[in-house]
Short mmCIF file of C-alpha atoms in Angstrom, two decimals:
data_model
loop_
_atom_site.label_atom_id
_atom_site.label_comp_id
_atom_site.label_asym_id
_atom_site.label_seq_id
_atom_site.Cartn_x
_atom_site.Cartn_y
_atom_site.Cartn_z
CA UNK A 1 132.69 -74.88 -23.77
CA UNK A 2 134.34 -71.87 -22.68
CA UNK A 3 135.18 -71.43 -19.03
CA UNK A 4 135.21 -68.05 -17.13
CA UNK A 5 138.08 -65.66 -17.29
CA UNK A 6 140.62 -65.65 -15.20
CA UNK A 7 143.24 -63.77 -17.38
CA UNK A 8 143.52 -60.82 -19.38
CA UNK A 9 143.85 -62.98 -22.47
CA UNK A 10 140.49 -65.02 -21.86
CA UNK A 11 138.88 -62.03 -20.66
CA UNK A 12 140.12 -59.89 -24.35
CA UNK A 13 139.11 -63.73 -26.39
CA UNK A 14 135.22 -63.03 -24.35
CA UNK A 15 135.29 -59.66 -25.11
CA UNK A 16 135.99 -60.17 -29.32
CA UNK A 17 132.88 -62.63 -29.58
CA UNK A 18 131.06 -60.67 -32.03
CA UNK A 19 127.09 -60.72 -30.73
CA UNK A 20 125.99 -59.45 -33.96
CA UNK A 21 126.71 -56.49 -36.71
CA UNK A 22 127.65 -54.07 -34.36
CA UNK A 23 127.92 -55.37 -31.06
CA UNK A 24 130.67 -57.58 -29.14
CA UNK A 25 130.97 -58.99 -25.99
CA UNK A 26 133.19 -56.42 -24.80
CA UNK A 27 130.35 -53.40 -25.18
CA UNK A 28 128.41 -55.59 -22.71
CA UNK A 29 131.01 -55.76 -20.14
CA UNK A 30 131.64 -52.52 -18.82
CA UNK A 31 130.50 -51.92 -15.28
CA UNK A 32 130.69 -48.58 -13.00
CA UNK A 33 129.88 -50.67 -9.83
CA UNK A 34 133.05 -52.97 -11.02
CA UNK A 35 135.44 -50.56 -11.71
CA UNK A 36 134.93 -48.76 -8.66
CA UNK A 37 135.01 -51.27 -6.26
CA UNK A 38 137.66 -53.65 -8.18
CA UNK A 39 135.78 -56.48 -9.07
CA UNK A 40 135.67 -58.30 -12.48
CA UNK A 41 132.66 -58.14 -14.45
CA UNK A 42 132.99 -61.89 -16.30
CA UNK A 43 130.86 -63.93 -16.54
CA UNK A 44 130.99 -67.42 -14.74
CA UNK A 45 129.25 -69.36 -18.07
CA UNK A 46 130.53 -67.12 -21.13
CA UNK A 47 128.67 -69.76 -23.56
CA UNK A 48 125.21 -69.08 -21.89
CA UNK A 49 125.81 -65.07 -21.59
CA UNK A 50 126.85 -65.21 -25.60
CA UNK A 51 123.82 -67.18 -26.66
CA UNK A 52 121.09 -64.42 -24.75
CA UNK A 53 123.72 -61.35 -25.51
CA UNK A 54 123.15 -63.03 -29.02
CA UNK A 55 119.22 -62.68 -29.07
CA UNK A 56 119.99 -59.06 -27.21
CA UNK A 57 121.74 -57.78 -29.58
CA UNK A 58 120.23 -59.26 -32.96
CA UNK A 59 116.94 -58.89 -32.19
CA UNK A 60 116.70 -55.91 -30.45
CA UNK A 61 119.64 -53.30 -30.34
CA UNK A 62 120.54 -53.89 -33.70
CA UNK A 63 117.30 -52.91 -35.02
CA UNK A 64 117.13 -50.32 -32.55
CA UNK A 65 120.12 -48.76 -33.92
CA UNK A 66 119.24 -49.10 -37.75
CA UNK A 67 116.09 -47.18 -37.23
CA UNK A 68 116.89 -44.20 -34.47
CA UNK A 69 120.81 -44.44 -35.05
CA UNK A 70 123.93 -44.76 -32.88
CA UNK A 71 123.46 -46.33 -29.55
CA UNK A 72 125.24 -45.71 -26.67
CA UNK A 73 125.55 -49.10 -23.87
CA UNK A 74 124.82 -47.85 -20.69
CA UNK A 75 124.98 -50.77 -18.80
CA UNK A 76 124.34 -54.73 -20.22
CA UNK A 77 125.79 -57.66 -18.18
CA UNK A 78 126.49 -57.82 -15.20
CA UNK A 79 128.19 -60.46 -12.56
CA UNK A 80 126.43 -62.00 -9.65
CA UNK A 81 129.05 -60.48 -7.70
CA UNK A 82 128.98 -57.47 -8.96
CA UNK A 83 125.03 -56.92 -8.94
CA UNK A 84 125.04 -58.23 -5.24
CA UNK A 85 127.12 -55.49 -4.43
CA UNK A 86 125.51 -53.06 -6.36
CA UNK A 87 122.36 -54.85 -4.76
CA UNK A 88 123.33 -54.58 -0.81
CA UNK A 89 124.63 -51.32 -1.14
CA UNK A 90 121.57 -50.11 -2.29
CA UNK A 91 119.39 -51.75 0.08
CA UNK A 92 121.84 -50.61 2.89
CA UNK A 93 121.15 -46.88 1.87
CA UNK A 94 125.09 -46.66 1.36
CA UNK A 95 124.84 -46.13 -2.62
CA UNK A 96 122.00 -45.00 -4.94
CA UNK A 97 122.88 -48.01 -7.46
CA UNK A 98 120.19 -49.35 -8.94
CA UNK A 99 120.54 -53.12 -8.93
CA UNK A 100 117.99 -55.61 -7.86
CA UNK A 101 118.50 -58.79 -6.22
CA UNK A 102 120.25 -61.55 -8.24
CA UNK A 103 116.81 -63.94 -7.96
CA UNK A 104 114.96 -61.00 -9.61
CA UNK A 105 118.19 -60.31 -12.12
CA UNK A 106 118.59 -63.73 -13.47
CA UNK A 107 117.69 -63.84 -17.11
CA UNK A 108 118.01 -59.62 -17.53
CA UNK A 109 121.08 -58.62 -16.40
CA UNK A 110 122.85 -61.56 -15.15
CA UNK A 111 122.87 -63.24 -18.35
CA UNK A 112 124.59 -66.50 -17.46
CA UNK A 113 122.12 -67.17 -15.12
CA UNK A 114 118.63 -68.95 -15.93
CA UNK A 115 115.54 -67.38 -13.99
CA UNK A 116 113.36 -69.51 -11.34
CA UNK A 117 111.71 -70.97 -14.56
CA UNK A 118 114.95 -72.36 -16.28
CA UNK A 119 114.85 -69.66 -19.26
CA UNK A 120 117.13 -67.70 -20.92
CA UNK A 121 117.39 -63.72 -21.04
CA UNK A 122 119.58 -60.61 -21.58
CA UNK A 123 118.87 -56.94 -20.62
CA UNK A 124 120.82 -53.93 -21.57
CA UNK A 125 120.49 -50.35 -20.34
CA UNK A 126 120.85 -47.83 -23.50
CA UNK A 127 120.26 -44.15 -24.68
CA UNK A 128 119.79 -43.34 -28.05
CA UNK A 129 120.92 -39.75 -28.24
CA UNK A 130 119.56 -39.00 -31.88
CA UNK A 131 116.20 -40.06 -30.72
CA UNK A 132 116.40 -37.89 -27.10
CA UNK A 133 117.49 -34.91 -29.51
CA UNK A 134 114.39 -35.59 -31.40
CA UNK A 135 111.88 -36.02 -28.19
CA UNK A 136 113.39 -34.35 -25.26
CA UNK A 137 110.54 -32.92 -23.94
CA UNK A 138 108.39 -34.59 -21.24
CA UNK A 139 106.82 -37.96 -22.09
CA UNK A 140 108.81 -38.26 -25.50
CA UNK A 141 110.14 -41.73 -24.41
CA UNK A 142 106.01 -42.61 -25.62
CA UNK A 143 107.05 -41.96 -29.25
CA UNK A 144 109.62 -44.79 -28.74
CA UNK A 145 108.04 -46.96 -26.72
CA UNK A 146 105.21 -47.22 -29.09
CA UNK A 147 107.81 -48.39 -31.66
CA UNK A 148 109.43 -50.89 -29.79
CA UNK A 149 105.72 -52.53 -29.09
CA UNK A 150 105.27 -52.04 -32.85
CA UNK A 151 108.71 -53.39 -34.36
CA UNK A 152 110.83 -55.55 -31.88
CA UNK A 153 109.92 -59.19 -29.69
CA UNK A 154 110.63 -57.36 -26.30
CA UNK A 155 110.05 -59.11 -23.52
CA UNK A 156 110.23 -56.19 -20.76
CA UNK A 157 111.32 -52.33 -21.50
CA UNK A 158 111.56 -49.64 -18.41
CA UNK A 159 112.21 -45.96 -19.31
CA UNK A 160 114.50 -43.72 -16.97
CA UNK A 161 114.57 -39.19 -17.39
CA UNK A 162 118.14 -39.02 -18.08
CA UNK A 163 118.32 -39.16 -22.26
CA UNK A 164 114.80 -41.34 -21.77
CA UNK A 165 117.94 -44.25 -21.16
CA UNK A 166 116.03 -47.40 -20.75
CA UNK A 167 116.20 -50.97 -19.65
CA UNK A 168 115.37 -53.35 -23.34
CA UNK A 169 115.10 -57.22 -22.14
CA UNK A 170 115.21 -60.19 -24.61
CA UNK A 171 113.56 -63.67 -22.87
CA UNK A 172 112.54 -66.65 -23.68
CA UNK A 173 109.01 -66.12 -22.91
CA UNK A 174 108.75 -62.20 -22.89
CA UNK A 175 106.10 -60.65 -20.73
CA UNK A 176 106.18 -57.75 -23.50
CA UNK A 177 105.52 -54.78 -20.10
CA UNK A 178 106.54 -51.56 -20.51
CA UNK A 179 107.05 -49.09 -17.22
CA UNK A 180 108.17 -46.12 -16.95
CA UNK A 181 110.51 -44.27 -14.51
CA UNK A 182 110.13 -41.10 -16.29
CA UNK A 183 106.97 -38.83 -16.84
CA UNK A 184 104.43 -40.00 -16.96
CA UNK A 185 105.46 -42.77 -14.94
CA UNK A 186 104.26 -46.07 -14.27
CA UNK A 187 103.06 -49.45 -16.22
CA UNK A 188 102.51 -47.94 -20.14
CA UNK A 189 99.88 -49.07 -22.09
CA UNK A 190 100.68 -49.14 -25.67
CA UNK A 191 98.51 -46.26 -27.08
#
């Protein structure tokens, strides 16, 4: 059982787990809201966060990236003390971060953290730049989203305008919803 890091040597052993071909912990890790404000973004139980960064990364980036090429991690896990911060400052109007509460993160981006019904998850925030250079005009995200519903066991995807970046979840018991942030916005049906 690992234990969290409290060292740069435990946090550089967290960050070599390899999650799968491409990925390691130490993509996963990087966090604006952290760096800024001087926190560290470790988690509290690595071995859970590995096991659904794991399922993340096999089952979903990596095929991601085999089919539409490079990927580029926006933002994966994140701390319950850094996504309450991110969190209140949002909700106090003093930063447009875009965290939500740590209830509704469990399970998506607070990895080490089971949700109100005990299961397991793992979000990540990614662009795929080959794929935005293919479909940047508006509403291209559809072409991908219609692949994802096609090809991967997603359990929740949200699309943002910037590079369509989106939100991909893994779960336990995926919900398999797709919204949209970006033209046209809204909850997606699969066309």
């Amino acid at each position: 059982m690992r234990r969290k890091p409290t060292s740069v040597a435990t946090l550089t052993e967290l960050g070599r787990v390899r999650l799968s071909k491409s990925f390691f912990m130490r993509d996963m890790l990087h966090s604006e809201i952290a760096q800024m404000h001087g926190l560290t973004n470790a988690p509290d139980d690595p071995d859970l966060a590995i096991a659904a960064g794991t399922r993340l990364a096999t089952e979903l980036l990596e095929p991601l990236q085999e089919r539409w090429g490079v990927m580029r991690i926006r933002s994966a896990y994140r701390s319950p003390e850094v996504n309450q911060l991110g969190w209140e400052m949002r909700t106090a109007g003093k930063a447009d971060y875009s965290c939500a509460s740590n209830d509704y993160n469990a399970a998506r981006h607070i990895w080490d953290r089971r949700d109100a019904d005990g299961c397991m998850g793992a979000t990540a925030c990614v662009v795929l730049p080959a794929f935005y250079d293919m479909c940047p005009e508006e509403g291209g995200w559809r072409v991908l989203a219609r692949w994802i519903d096609k090809n991967l066991p997603y359990a929740s995807v949200q699309f943002y305008p910037t590079y369509w970046a989106f939100n991909i979840q893994w779960h336990e018991r995926p919900a398999r919803t797709i919204d949209s942030f970006a033209e046209p916005k809204g909850r997606w049906g699969v066309e």
